[in-house]
Structures are given as structure tokens and as C-alpha cells.
């Protein structure tokens, strides 16, 4: 590579690389929405009607925007959780289950807090949620480190177990006695303060963004973060370099679980005000799409979560007003994951649609990181 | 001990075979693709897609067997698609597989509402009628368990040894295993690595979708939202527990199915065990099995790697 010598040139390339990543992410989303349009057309719906309602439901008015933000908050947590685990080379599909146990622990803590001092109750409930999530993430992390059990299989199983187990606990110990399996409402002192009246938006959004900053700091400015990245990029080299790989694996999964647990905590303290069985529309799984789209960069999780939050609220309005099932947005999610996982697809399409020169210009000469092996 | 009787009755064992079929077929799919070096996490989506296509075509044509054929063709397409992403576009196998699963979950749930207007279950179609095998059904004790089943159960039971023979006793099976262990060496002796991988993934897609067809047309006769319920992931666990061997995978699938049959059995009797805890059994067993099995088994050496022809390591 003749041009990598001067410093300004290198900065240039980093800039170009970042732009390229963003370009690929945007292209993936557009491509996924385009496939969605084909499906709409094939099923006989009006594409215009569908996507207008999708847009309007996501950004159309203040109510839509606040709904989008509201949907994005749990996705910031779950996306961040998945991204963090991914940095250490682990694919945590268990965010959904970690969120459920976090939510139940938070609800129970809020109901049984030893004091009525609001900040204490909230912090106490959040910590309980994070710890429960951490425990739920610790189990697959420990099994991976100790026995080599693939975390994708074990975390899927811990999801099913978490949902069944929390349902069981609510039925047996924490039910409010009504027809729905749910806990009693948590006291006013335990609820997160409203941010803007009548929008259901709470301080949870600051907790989410604050946590992104903390994780960013952890990953870029601390030894622990460096080690996590080293383990994720090359466990063999990390081991050789003296990093206790299995220890970091367990720790990364526990932290990831704690972050996902907070998704449940803030849902309970900010939105639901109680634990309700089967409350999640799949925030944990959407978190996968968020993390993949964000390329596991903590700050990029925020816009990615906003995008999927927007698709969720837009999808609901599409279902309501255009009578098109909102599950189309799950299709879009799956497609985004597929396209982002294989940047080659976008480049291939770019070439065939003869954007060739444009793509060559923004494509760096080294294209090595296309994909590392999955399991060991 | 009424629960012991309930669990080990003829009914439970017969149900075990029926419930094992989709997991076993998907486990064989996992074995073939992983022996060729490709991690196949898309099994869940292929089961789901196969189940949906089978019901839809049976719904349109009134023929369950045409539905099964459609499942197989659809499975081949899904397998080919995932192979395209994993091989041609060099996607991380795990991420792409999970992407396919989410895609198929969304697509089937969406189409179900578009076609049948319900998010829960599809219309009921005519399923596959059971086969009653003349000699088998007359064997004492064993007869009631294996004598009468949906055809795909027998196909599964036949496929396990056939695939074993192919993988471990034929030259082409050896070539596949060589790719999973050392693609460079395979390439050197003239094996077309990528072409073989595509073929294996397409075959695996057909097998997993056949499992879906059994779920929707053999076991039940309708499609329901997310009806695979983690079986694709259990199948991968079964494949690992069975040490990347079709027969081992099928046996492991039967172990999972036994717990599933037991939990269904317990729920249908008067035994007052908490439903949720009993339903957790298959999932708990899967975790235990993967955690216990991996240490003693070894995956194909080049599993999950991208192979570029003509590039030395």
C-alpha cells in the first residue's frame, strides 16, 4: 500500500471507512424496505399507502415522534447489550430473557423497597434488575467458558426458560389476583419521573444514553475494554498475551445481561408500572438487528435503535390505518441483519446497478473484515 | 407413582417418535452443513418456512403430499440463499443464520395474516394420513410404539442410516467431511469446495424444511405463529450431542422429544405440577446436553471459516 505513509492520509482513510460503513448501513435499510415494498405489492397492498402510514406513524406529529422515542429506549438497552457481548466475540441472543428477569426483579424490588425515598427506591430497583439480568447472562457465559457450549443455543434456551419462569413466579408469588398474570402496580415513588407531560417519555431515555456513554468509555478508555476487544478479535492471541479469556467471556456476558436487564427495569419503572407476563414485543430480538446495524459501536446503537423504534411505531400505524399487518417490520429487521452481515451483497448490487466508480471511490483497498469465523 | 406410569406409557413413547421427527431431520441438516464447514443457524427459519409452505400449498391444492413437495423445494431455496450469503458474500455464518430466522418468523407471521386473516393459526388443511406398517405393528410391545405413524416419521428413520452411510462410507461423503476439516487440502486434491458446500446447504435446507412439513402436516394439520418454537436451535444442540453424526443426531433428538412428550403427558393428566416448570424441561435439557457434550466432542476443524480458493493460509 503506497499511500498509507503520511498521517493526514491515514486520517482520511479512517474518515472514508466510517462513511463507507454508514453508507452500507443506510443502503441495507433501503434495500430491506425495497424488498418489503415488493412483498406489499405481491400481496396486493398499496405501497404508497403502507409507507406513508409507516412514515407518518414514526415521525408525522409530536405523538408519533414521542412514540418512536418510547419504542427506542428498550432497544438502546438491548442493542447495547448485544453489541457489548459481540465485542468480546459472543452472540448474545438472550437479551429477551435477560430483559424479562430484569423486569420482574425490578418490579418486585419496587414493590418491596424498604423506604419511600423516591431516588433510593428507583436506584435500588434498577440495581436489582441489572443484577438479575447479569445472573441470566452469566449462566450462558459461564457454560461457554467452562464447557464450550455455544452461546447462541444456550441463550435461546434461557429466553424460553426466562419467559416461562417469570410467568410461573408471577402466578405463584406475585400475582395481583386479576385475570391477567401481572404484579400489582408499583408505588408512585418508584416510577421514573415524566419528561414531557402526556407523552409517557421518562428519564429512562437519559439512563439509556448515559449507559451508552459509560460503555463507550469502558470499551475505549479502560484496560478491561481493551481486553474485551482483544478476546473478541482473536481469542488465541489474547490468551497468549496473558488475558484470561474465559474469565473475560463470563464477565462480558454478565455485563451484557445486566444491560439487557435494565431494558426490562426501565420498561417497568417508566412505562408499564408493573410486571406483565409476555410484555415484550421482542425487544431482545430487535436488539440483535440494532447491534448488527450499529456494527457494535456503542454510539451507533442510538441511531440504530431510533430507526427500529421508528419502524415499530410506524408499523403499528400502518396496521391501524392501512390494515397491513405490522409483522412486515420483522421481515425488514431480518433482511437488515442479513444485508449488514454480508456487505458483499450491497457492493454486488452496487456494481450491477453500475454505481461502480462511486463505490470504488469510497471502498478502501483493504476489505478484510468481511466476516470472521463464527464458533471456535 | 402415577407420574412414572404416565411418562413411560406407550402413548408417551409413540409421541416421542412423532415429536422427534422435526428435530431429528433438522439435526441431520445441521450435520451435513457443518460437516461441510458451514455453521447452519438458519435451521429454525427453514423449519418455519417449510411448515408454512407445506400448509399453504396443501391449502391451495388440497393435497398434503404436494404441500410436502413444496416444503422441500422451499427449503432448498432457503438453504441456497443462506449458502449464497455465507459463501459468495462471506457473511458471518451465525449472524446470517439468525437473520434468516428472524426474516422467516416475520414473513410467515405476516403472510399468515395476509392469507388467512389470523395471527394465531392458519385454516385447517388435510394433513398426511398415518401409515400403518403391516409387520411392524404386530410386534408385541414395540408395535404400538412404532407401528402407526405419519409417513415422515418413517422417512426420518430411514434417512438417518442412509445419510450415515453416505457421509462415512462413500467417497463423496468423505469429500464433504474433508472440506469441513481442511478446505485447502480438499481443494488441492481437486474437490470443488464451494460447489460442494452449496449442494450440502441446499440438501440441508430440504431436510430442515421436511421437518417443518412434518410439524405442520404430519403432526398437526395447520400452521401456527412461530410453531417451530426453538426446535431449530435444539436440532443444532442434538447435532453437537450426536457428534456431527446423522444417527447420533437423531438419537439425541429423540432424547429431547422424550422430555417434550413427558411434559405434554404430565399436563394432560391430573398431576398438579406447575405448567410453566414442566414446559421448561426440554429447554433445560438442551442446555444441559450442550454444556455436557461439547467438551467430549470435536467440531469439524474448519467450521465457520470462509474459504477462498487459491489463497494459502
PDB file of N, CA, C and O in Angstrom, chain A residues 58-108:
ATOM      1  N   UNK A  58     -44.252   7.113  12.400  1.00  0.00           N
ATOM      2  CA  UNK A  58     -42.943   7.210  13.037  1.00  0.00           C
ATOM      3  C   UNK A  58     -42.542   8.652  13.317  1.00  0.00           C
ATOM      4  O   UNK A  58     -41.989   8.956  14.371  1.00  0.00           O
ATOM      5  N   UNK A  59     -42.809   9.550  12.378  1.00  0.00           N
ATOM      6  CA  UNK A  59     -42.313  10.924  12.523  1.00  0.00           C
ATOM      7  C   UNK A  59     -43.373  11.982  12.254  1.00  0.00           C
ATOM      8  O   UNK A  59     -43.072  13.170  12.249  1.00  0.00           O
ATOM      9  N   UNK A  60     -44.602  11.569  11.967  1.00  0.00           N
ATOM     10  CA  UNK A  60     -45.611  12.502  11.462  1.00  0.00           C
ATOM     11  C   UNK A  60     -45.943  13.666  12.369  1.00  0.00           C
ATOM     12  O   UNK A  60     -46.027  14.808  11.914  1.00  0.00           O
ATOM     13  N   UNK A  61     -46.174  13.409  13.644  1.00  0.00           N
ATOM     14  CA  UNK A  61     -46.501  14.509  14.546  1.00  0.00           C
ATOM     15  C   UNK A  61     -45.828  14.270  15.895  1.00  0.00           C
ATOM     16  O   UNK A  61     -45.101  13.288  16.068  1.00  0.00           O
ATOM     17  N   UNK A  62     -46.072  15.134  16.836  1.00  0.00           N
ATOM     18  CA  UNK A  62     -45.419  15.022  18.138  1.00  0.00           C
ATOM     19  C   UNK A  62     -45.705  13.667  18.779  1.00  0.00           C
ATOM     20  O   UNK A  62     -44.832  13.037  19.366  1.00  0.00           O
ATOM     21  N   UNK A  63     -46.958  13.228  18.656  1.00  0.00           N
ATOM     22  CA  UNK A  63     -47.315  11.963  19.278  1.00  0.00           C
ATOM     23  C   UNK A  63     -46.509  10.818  18.661  1.00  0.00           C
ATOM     24  O   UNK A  63     -45.968   9.966  19.375  1.00  0.00           O
ATOM     25  N   UNK A  64     -46.409  10.841  17.330  1.00  0.00           N
ATOM     26  CA  UNK A  64     -45.654   9.776  16.653  1.00  0.00           C
ATOM     27  C   UNK A  64     -44.196   9.795  17.080  1.00  0.00           C
ATOM     28  O   UNK A  64     -43.597   8.755  17.362  1.00  0.00           O
ATOM     29  N   UNK A  65     -43.632  10.994  17.133  1.00  0.00           N
ATOM     30  CA  UNK A  65     -42.214  11.100  17.471  1.00  0.00           C
ATOM     31  C   UNK A  65     -41.969  10.605  18.896  1.00  0.00           C
ATOM     32  O   UNK A  65     -41.022   9.855  19.158  1.00  0.00           O
ATOM     33  N   UNK A  66     -42.870  10.970  19.802  1.00  0.00           N
ATOM     34  CA  UNK A  66     -42.666  10.517  21.176  1.00  0.00           C
ATOM     35  C   UNK A  66     -42.841   9.005  21.259  1.00  0.00           C
ATOM     36  O   UNK A  66     -42.174   8.324  22.031  1.00  0.00           O
ATOM     37  N   UNK A  67     -43.728   8.462  20.444  1.00  0.00           N
ATOM     38  CA  UNK A  67     -43.922   7.016  20.413  1.00  0.00           C
ATOM     39  C   UNK A  67     -42.671   6.318  19.887  1.00  0.00           C
ATOM     40  O   UNK A  67     -42.250   5.280  20.409  1.00  0.00           O
ATOM     41  N   UNK A  68     -42.082   6.896  18.846  1.00  0.00           N
ATOM     42  CA  UNK A  68     -40.835   6.361  18.303  1.00  0.00           C
ATOM     43  C   UNK A  68     -39.741   6.355  19.369  1.00  0.00           C
ATOM     44  O   UNK A  68     -39.051   5.351  19.567  1.00  0.00           O
ATOM     45  N   UNK A  69     -39.625   7.490  20.082  1.00  0.00           N
ATOM     46  CA  UNK A  69     -38.616   7.574  21.141  1.00  0.00           C
ATOM     47  C   UNK A  69     -38.895   6.528  22.220  1.00  0.00           C
ATOM     48  O   UNK A  69     -37.987   5.842  22.695  1.00  0.00           O
ATOM     49  N   UNK A  70     -40.158   6.398  22.574  1.00  0.00           N
ATOM     50  CA  UNK A  70     -40.542   5.457  23.621  1.00  0.00           C
ATOM     51  C   UNK A  70     -40.162   4.028  23.230  1.00  0.00           C
ATOM     52  O   UNK A  70     -39.662   3.253  24.040  1.00  0.00           O
ATOM     53  N   UNK A  71     -40.394   3.691  21.959  1.00  0.00           N
ATOM     54  CA  UNK A  71     -40.030   2.358  21.479  1.00  0.00           C
ATOM     55  C   UNK A  71     -38.524   2.177  21.397  1.00  0.00           C
ATOM     56  O   UNK A  71     -38.023   1.056  21.472  1.00  0.00           O
ATOM     57  N   UNK A  72     -37.808   3.278  21.209  1.00  0.00           N
ATOM     58  CA  UNK A  72     -36.359   3.166  21.019  1.00  0.00           C
ATOM     59  C   UNK A  72     -35.629   2.878  22.325  1.00  0.00           C
ATOM     60  O   UNK A  72     -34.553   2.289  22.303  1.00  0.00           O
ATOM     61  N   UNK A  73     -36.206   3.335  23.450  1.00  0.00           N
ATOM     62  CA  UNK A  73     -35.461   3.229  24.710  1.00  0.00           C
ATOM     63  C   UNK A  73     -35.085   1.786  25.055  1.00  0.00           C
ATOM     64  O   UNK A  73     -33.906   1.489  25.240  1.00  0.00           O
ATOM     65  N   UNK A  74     -36.054   0.848  25.097  1.00  0.00           N
ATOM     66  CA  UNK A  74     -35.619  -0.529  25.379  1.00  0.00           C
ATOM     67  C   UNK A  74     -34.665  -1.060  24.324  1.00  0.00           C
ATOM     68  O   UNK A  74     -33.799  -1.888  24.628  1.00  0.00           O
ATOM     69  N   UNK A  75     -34.800  -0.559  23.085  1.00  0.00           N
ATOM     70  CA  UNK A  75     -33.921  -1.050  22.015  1.00  0.00           C
ATOM     71  C   UNK A  75     -32.494  -0.538  22.186  1.00  0.00           C
ATOM     72  O   UNK A  75     -31.546  -1.206  21.780  1.00  0.00           O
ATOM     73  N   UNK A  76     -32.351   0.660  22.780  1.00  0.00           N
ATOM     74  CA  UNK A  76     -30.986   1.135  23.059  1.00  0.00           C
ATOM     75  C   UNK A  76     -30.324   0.168  24.038  1.00  0.00           C
ATOM     76  O   UNK A  76     -29.184  -0.256  23.845  1.00  0.00           O
ATOM     77  N   UNK A  77     -31.079  -0.209  25.078  1.00  0.00           N
ATOM     78  CA  UNK A  77     -30.510  -1.132  26.067  1.00  0.00           C
ATOM     79  C   UNK A  77     -30.201  -2.492  25.444  1.00  0.00           C
ATOM     80  O   UNK A  77     -29.083  -2.997  25.564  1.00  0.00           O
ATOM     81  N   UNK A  78     -31.182  -3.085  24.777  1.00  0.00           N
ATOM     82  CA  UNK A  78     -30.940  -4.433  24.252  1.00  0.00           C
ATOM     83  C   UNK A  78     -29.883  -4.401  23.148  1.00  0.00           C
ATOM     84  O   UNK A  78     -29.037  -5.297  23.069  1.00  0.00           O
ATOM     85  N   UNK A  79     -29.924  -3.351  22.309  1.00  0.00           N
ATOM     86  CA  UNK A  79     -28.918  -3.232  21.255  1.00  0.00           C
ATOM     87  C   UNK A  79     -27.522  -3.093  21.842  1.00  0.00           C
ATOM     88  O   UNK A  79     -26.570  -3.732  21.391  1.00  0.00           O
ATOM     89  N   UNK A  80     -27.431  -2.275  22.880  1.00  0.00           N
ATOM     90  CA  UNK A  80     -26.141  -2.071  23.539  1.00  0.00           C
ATOM     91  C   UNK A  80     -25.665  -3.372  24.184  1.00  0.00           C
ATOM     92  O   UNK A  80     -24.473  -3.715  24.124  1.00  0.00           O
ATOM     93  N   UNK A  81     -26.595  -4.116  24.765  1.00  0.00           N
ATOM     94  CA  UNK A  81     -26.248  -5.390  25.404  1.00  0.00           C
ATOM     95  C   UNK A  81     -25.664  -6.354  24.376  1.00  0.00           C
ATOM     96  O   UNK A  81     -24.610  -6.958  24.594  1.00  0.00           O
ATOM     97  N   UNK A  82     -26.352  -6.488  23.240  1.00  0.00           N
ATOM     98  CA  UNK A  82     -25.889  -7.417  22.207  1.00  0.00           C
ATOM     99  C   UNK A  82     -24.543  -6.944  21.652  1.00  0.00           C
ATOM    100  O   UNK A  82     -23.620  -7.742  21.466  1.00  0.00           O
ATOM    101  N   UNK A  83     -24.435  -5.621  21.433  1.00  0.00           N
ATOM    102  CA  UNK A  83     -23.186  -5.081  20.875  1.00  0.00           C
ATOM    103  C   UNK A  83     -22.021  -5.334  21.820  1.00  0.00           C
ATOM    104  O   UNK A  83     -20.933  -5.715  21.394  1.00  0.00           O
ATOM    105  N   UNK A  84     -22.260  -5.136  23.118  1.00  0.00           N
ATOM    106  CA  UNK A  84     -21.173  -5.321  24.084  1.00  0.00           C
ATOM    107  C   UNK A  84     -20.676  -6.762  24.075  1.00  0.00           C
ATOM    108  O   UNK A  84     -19.473  -7.028  24.024  1.00  0.00           O
ATOM    109  N   UNK A  85     -21.617  -7.713  24.103  1.00  0.00           N
ATOM    110  CA  UNK A  85     -21.212  -9.118  24.076  1.00  0.00           C
ATOM    111  C   UNK A  85     -20.482  -9.431  22.777  1.00  0.00           C
ATOM    112  O   UNK A  85     -19.504 -10.176  22.754  1.00  0.00           O
ATOM    113  N   UNK A  86     -20.961  -8.838  21.701  1.00  0.00           N
ATOM    114  CA  UNK A  86     -20.367  -9.099  20.395  1.00  0.00           C
ATOM    115  C   UNK A  86     -18.920  -8.624  20.334  1.00  0.00           C
ATOM    116  O   UNK A  86     -18.080  -9.219  19.658  1.00  0.00           O
ATOM    117  N   UNK A  87     -18.636  -7.543  21.045  1.00  0.00           N
ATOM    118  CA  UNK A  87     -17.266  -7.042  21.054  1.00  0.00           C
ATOM    119  C   UNK A  87     -16.305  -8.096  21.615  1.00  0.00           C
ATOM    120  O   UNK A  87     -15.138  -8.137  21.270  1.00  0.00           O
ATOM    121  N   UNK A  88     -16.824  -8.930  22.522  1.00  0.00           N
ATOM    122  CA  UNK A  88     -15.957  -9.979  23.050  1.00  0.00           C
ATOM    123  C   UNK A  88     -16.130 -11.273  22.257  1.00  0.00           C
ATOM    124  O   UNK A  88     -15.718 -12.337  22.698  1.00  0.00           O
ATOM    125  N   UNK A  89     -16.778 -11.180  21.095  1.00  0.00           N
ATOM    126  CA  UNK A  89     -16.899 -12.342  20.235  1.00  0.00           C
ATOM    127  C   UNK A  89     -18.067 -13.249  20.540  1.00  0.00           C
ATOM    128  O   UNK A  89     -18.131 -14.371  20.042  1.00  0.00           O
ATOM    129  N   UNK A  90     -19.023 -12.783  21.364  1.00  0.00           N
ATOM    130  CA  UNK A  90     -20.152 -13.630  21.735  1.00  0.00           C
ATOM    131  C   UNK A  90     -21.448 -13.063  21.159  1.00  0.00           C
ATOM    132  O   UNK A  90     -21.673 -11.861  21.210  1.00  0.00           O
ATOM    133  N   UNK A  91     -22.282 -13.954  20.644  1.00  0.00           N
ATOM    134  CA  UNK A  91     -23.545 -13.523  20.065  1.00  0.00           C
ATOM    135  C   UNK A  91     -24.649 -13.775  21.088  1.00  0.00           C
ATOM    136  O   UNK A  91     -25.136 -14.886  21.226  1.00  0.00           O
ATOM    137  N   UNK A  92     -25.007 -12.730  21.825  1.00  0.00           N
ATOM    138  CA  UNK A  92     -25.980 -12.887  22.912  1.00  0.00           C
ATOM    139  C   UNK A  92     -27.396 -12.749  22.375  1.00  0.00           C
ATOM    140  O   UNK A  92     -27.931 -11.652  22.262  1.00  0.00           O
ATOM    141  N   UNK A  93     -28.021 -13.900  22.061  1.00  0.00           N
ATOM    142  CA  UNK A  93     -29.408 -13.854  21.599  1.00  0.00           C
ATOM    143  C   UNK A  93     -30.332 -13.845  22.806  1.00  0.00           C
ATOM    144  O   UNK A  93     -31.543 -13.841  22.681  1.00  0.00           O
ATOM    145  N   UNK A  94     -29.738 -13.835  24.001  1.00  0.00           N
ATOM    146  CA  UNK A  94     -30.530 -13.982  25.220  1.00  0.00           C
ATOM    147  C   UNK A  94     -31.034 -12.688  25.808  1.00  0.00           C
ATOM    148  O   UNK A  94     -31.582 -12.689  26.913  1.00  0.00           O
ATOM    149  N   UNK A  95     -30.902 -11.561  25.083  1.00  0.00           N
ATOM    150  CA  UNK A  95     -31.321 -10.282  25.653  1.00  0.00           C
ATOM    151  C   UNK A  95     -32.802 -10.311  26.062  1.00  0.00           C
ATOM    152  O   UNK A  95     -33.180  -9.731  27.075  1.00  0.00           O
ATOM    153  N   UNK A  96     -33.606 -11.006  25.273  1.00  0.00           N
ATOM    154  CA  UNK A  96     -35.040 -11.064  25.579  1.00  0.00           C
ATOM    155  C   UNK A  96     -35.277 -11.650  26.974  1.00  0.00           C
ATOM    156  O   UNK A  96     -35.995 -11.069  27.784  1.00  0.00           O
ATOM    157  N   UNK A  97     -34.661 -12.771  27.251  1.00  0.00           N
ATOM    158  CA  UNK A  97     -34.859 -13.410  28.548  1.00  0.00           C
ATOM    159  C   UNK A  97     -34.242 -12.599  29.681  1.00  0.00           C
ATOM    160  O   UNK A  97     -34.830 -12.470  30.759  1.00  0.00           O
ATOM    161  N   UNK A  98     -33.057 -12.041  29.430  1.00  0.00           N
ATOM    162  CA  UNK A  98     -32.405 -11.219  30.449  1.00  0.00           C
ATOM    163  C   UNK A  98     -33.279 -10.018  30.781  1.00  0.00           C
ATOM    164  O   UNK A  98     -33.363  -9.592  31.935  1.00  0.00           O
ATOM    165  N   UNK A  99     -33.959  -9.496  29.765  1.00  0.00           N
ATOM    166  CA  UNK A  99     -34.867  -8.371  29.990  1.00  0.00           C
ATOM    167  C   UNK A  99     -36.051  -8.797  30.867  1.00  0.00           C
ATOM    168  O   UNK A  99     -36.462  -8.063  31.764  1.00  0.00           O
ATOM    169  N   UNK A 100     -36.581  -9.975  30.622  1.00  0.00           N
ATOM    170  CA  UNK A 100     -37.720 -10.452  31.416  1.00  0.00           C
ATOM    171  C   UNK A 100     -37.359 -10.611  32.890  1.00  0.00           C
ATOM    172  O   UNK A 100     -38.082 -10.148  33.768  1.00  0.00           O
ATOM    173  N   UNK A 101     -36.228 -11.255  33.172  1.00  0.00           N
ATOM    174  CA  UNK A 101     -35.880 -11.435  34.584  1.00  0.00           C
ATOM    175  C   UNK A 101     -35.548 -10.088  35.215  1.00  0.00           C
ATOM    176  O   UNK A 101     -35.901  -9.833  36.372  1.00  0.00           O
ATOM    177  N   UNK A 102     -34.908  -9.197  34.437  1.00  0.00           N
ATOM    178  CA  UNK A 102     -34.625  -7.858  34.950  1.00  0.00           C
ATOM    179  C   UNK A 102     -35.907  -7.122  35.297  1.00  0.00           C
ATOM    180  O   UNK A 102     -36.013  -6.471  36.345  1.00  0.00           O
ATOM    181  N   UNK A 103     -36.883  -7.242  34.421  1.00  0.00           N
ATOM    182  CA  UNK A 103     -38.153  -6.550  34.641  1.00  0.00           C
ATOM    183  C   UNK A 103     -38.847  -7.073  35.895  1.00  0.00           C
ATOM    184  O   UNK A 103     -39.333  -6.295  36.726  1.00  0.00           O
ATOM    185  N   UNK A 104     -38.873  -8.396  36.052  1.00  0.00           N
ATOM    186  CA  UNK A 104     -39.564  -8.944  37.227  1.00  0.00           C
ATOM    187  C   UNK A 104     -38.825  -8.565  38.510  1.00  0.00           C
ATOM    188  O   UNK A 104     -39.457  -8.151  39.496  1.00  0.00           O
ATOM    189  N   UNK A 105     -37.488  -8.660  38.481  1.00  0.00           N
ATOM    190  CA  UNK A 105     -36.728  -8.306  39.682  1.00  0.00           C
ATOM    191  C   UNK A 105     -36.965  -6.850  40.059  1.00  0.00           C
ATOM    192  O   UNK A 105     -37.140  -6.512  41.238  1.00  0.00           O
ATOM    193  N   UNK A 106     -37.006  -5.987  39.060  1.00  0.00           N
ATOM    194  CA  UNK A 106     -37.251  -4.572  39.326  1.00  0.00           C
ATOM    195  C   UNK A 106     -38.642  -4.350  39.926  1.00  0.00           C
ATOM    196  O   UNK A 106     -38.802  -3.603  40.900  1.00  0.00           O
ATOM    197  N   UNK A 107     -39.630  -5.000  39.351  1.00  0.00           N
ATOM    198  CA  UNK A 107     -40.996  -4.821  39.852  1.00  0.00           C
ATOM    199  C   UNK A 107     -41.091  -5.283  41.298  1.00  0.00           C
ATOM    200  O   UNK A 107     -41.679  -4.595  42.151  1.00  0.00           O
ATOM    201  N   UNK A 108     -40.514  -6.445  41.583  1.00  0.00           N
ATOM    202  CA  UNK A 108     -40.587  -6.971  42.943  1.00  0.00           C
ATOM    203  C   UNK A 108     -39.827  -6.053  43.903  1.00  0.00           C
ATOM    204  O   UNK A 108     -40.310  -5.735  44.994  1.00  0.00           O
TER     205      UNK A 108
END
